[in-house]
C-alpha positions as MATLAB code, in Angstrom:
seq = 'MDDIKKAIRQIEFFRDFSDDEAERLLNCSQWVKFGLGQTIISEGGDDQYLYILVRGQVNVVKNRKVLAQINAGDSFGEISSLARSPRTAHVIARKECFCLRLEPFRIDSLPVEIQLKLVKKLLYTLADRLISINRRYVVT';
ca = [
    -286.494 -143.045  -62.489;
    -285.578 -139.904  -64.441;
    -281.884 -140.856  -64.224;
    -282.705 -144.244  -65.730;
    -284.684 -142.612  -68.551;
    -281.756 -140.329  -69.323;
    -279.324 -143.249  -69.231;
    -281.289 -145.423  -71.643;
    -281.804 -142.571  -74.116;
    -278.009 -142.353  -74.399;
    -277.462 -145.947  -75.491;
    -277.570 -147.256  -79.036;
    -280.170 -149.941  -78.358;
    -282.917 -147.342  -77.844;
    -282.027 -144.969  -80.695;
    -284.898 -146.135  -82.948;
    -287.514 -145.902  -80.205;
    -289.511 -142.746  -79.537;
    -289.480 -141.353  -75.999;
    -292.921 -142.866  -75.395;
    -291.859 -146.282  -76.741;
    -288.660 -146.277  -74.677;
    -290.670 -145.375  -71.587;
    -293.104 -148.225  -72.242;
    -290.179 -150.646  -72.533;
    -288.727 -149.229  -69.338;
    -292.058 -149.619  -67.533;
    -292.251 -153.321  -68.387;
    -288.659 -154.048  -67.361;
    -286.674 -154.386  -64.161;
    -283.528 -152.418  -63.355;
    -280.918 -154.890  -62.059;
    -277.328 -154.553  -60.845;
    -274.617 -157.228  -60.983;
    -271.214 -157.180  -59.320;
    -267.831 -157.994  -60.833;
    -267.587 -161.728  -61.558;
    -271.262 -162.376  -60.882;
    -272.978 -164.933  -63.123;
    -275.954 -163.266  -64.791;
    -276.968 -166.201  -66.994;
    -276.093 -169.863  -66.446;
    -275.753 -172.215  -69.407;
    -278.701 -174.619  -69.490;
    -280.842 -172.322  -67.355;
    -284.494 -172.061  -68.263;
    -285.075 -168.388  -67.509;
    -285.833 -166.416  -70.649;
    -285.034 -162.838  -69.700;
    -283.718 -160.434  -72.291;
    -281.060 -158.077  -70.938;
    -280.063 -154.655  -72.188;
    -276.692 -153.647  -70.796;
    -276.920 -149.989  -69.800;
    -273.562 -149.780  -68.056;
    -270.703 -152.238  -67.648;
    -269.279 -155.158  -69.595;
    -270.006 -158.891  -69.686;
    -268.307 -161.985  -71.064;
    -270.165 -164.769  -72.846;
    -268.491 -168.013  -71.736;
    -268.814 -171.622  -72.878;
    -266.528 -174.476  -71.796;
    -264.473 -171.927  -69.837;
    -263.674 -170.052  -73.048;
    -264.709 -166.430  -73.567;
    -266.693 -166.401  -76.806;
    -267.612 -162.732  -76.791;
    -267.457 -159.546  -74.809;
    -270.595 -157.414  -74.701;
    -270.415 -153.721  -73.924;
    -272.835 -151.121  -72.640;
    -275.558 -150.299  -75.135;
    -275.974 -153.849  -76.372;
    -278.252 -156.727  -75.440;
    -277.761 -160.348  -74.423;
    -279.997 -163.330  -73.749;
    -281.777 -162.857  -77.071;
    -281.747 -166.484  -78.219;
    -283.489 -167.895  -75.151;
    -285.887 -164.983  -75.024;
    -286.919 -165.268  -78.671;
    -286.820 -169.075  -78.981;
    -288.078 -169.744  -75.433;
    -285.264 -172.268  -75.081;
    -282.587 -173.057  -72.451;
    -279.552 -170.807  -72.165;
    -276.706 -171.658  -74.531;
    -273.810 -170.114  -72.552;
    -272.860 -168.423  -69.307;
    -272.852 -164.625  -69.121;
    -270.563 -163.210  -66.438;
    -270.112 -159.587  -65.358;
    -266.664 -158.376  -66.354;
    -267.199 -155.267  -64.217;
    -270.112 -153.869  -62.256;
    -273.162 -153.885  -64.537;
    -276.513 -152.163  -64.664;
    -279.080 -153.826  -66.923;
    -282.686 -153.620  -67.929;
    -284.224 -157.080  -67.689;
    -287.310 -157.886  -69.753;
    -289.495 -160.963  -69.493;
    -290.977 -162.398  -72.713;
    -294.559 -162.283  -71.399;
    -294.167 -158.570  -70.641;
    -292.749 -157.942  -74.095;
    -295.764 -159.780  -75.529;
    -298.055 -157.310  -73.742;
    -296.518 -154.286  -75.489;
    -298.147 -152.716  -78.560;
    -297.265 -154.585  -81.748;
    -295.336 -151.602  -83.162;
    -292.965 -151.641  -80.184;
    -292.595 -155.424  -80.344;
    -291.667 -155.182  -84.030;
    -289.025 -152.527  -83.367;
    -287.613 -154.627  -80.537;
    -287.508 -157.828  -82.593;
    -285.946 -155.949  -85.521;
    -283.229 -154.589  -83.221;
    -282.581 -158.083  -81.838;
    -282.397 -159.576  -85.343;
    -279.818 -156.967  -86.395;
    -277.824 -157.722  -83.241;
    -277.894 -161.478  -83.883;
    -277.011 -160.992  -87.563;
    -274.015 -158.815  -86.621;
    -272.829 -161.469  -84.187;
    -273.204 -164.225  -86.780;
    -271.193 -162.196  -89.294;
    -268.504 -161.668  -86.660;
    -268.390 -165.383  -85.825;
    -268.161 -166.278  -89.515;
    -265.235 -163.905  -89.985;
    -263.536 -165.298  -86.910;
    -263.992 -169.030  -87.473;
    -264.799 -169.707  -91.115;
    -261.764 -170.048  -93.337;
    -262.289 -168.707  -96.847;
];
């Protein structure tokens, strides 16, 4: 468990969380490992886990096209977790991955201050991705 604590303190996602807040997030999450090529999220699936990629790399895939590559230190699964809606794309491990997996009901049980920091981090992540998509696909 101490190795996991050290690992998560090194990644960008947890930079704004105090040690106590990061530990509370860790305590309400599951540590999961995925092998190369393994499907982590299936498009249309109804699970609503939020994933924080601690080590590895994943591809976000729709209609057999890679839409994005997500690297260690970032999150994925935010839309379904926040909106409580079906998955919008596949997420496939590009290499061996270690993730923290959080369930919405466990997030809801955290103190409000931690929930707000988490939601703020997710909103910044989604905004950055939207900006990137706009730059990539919108002709000006």
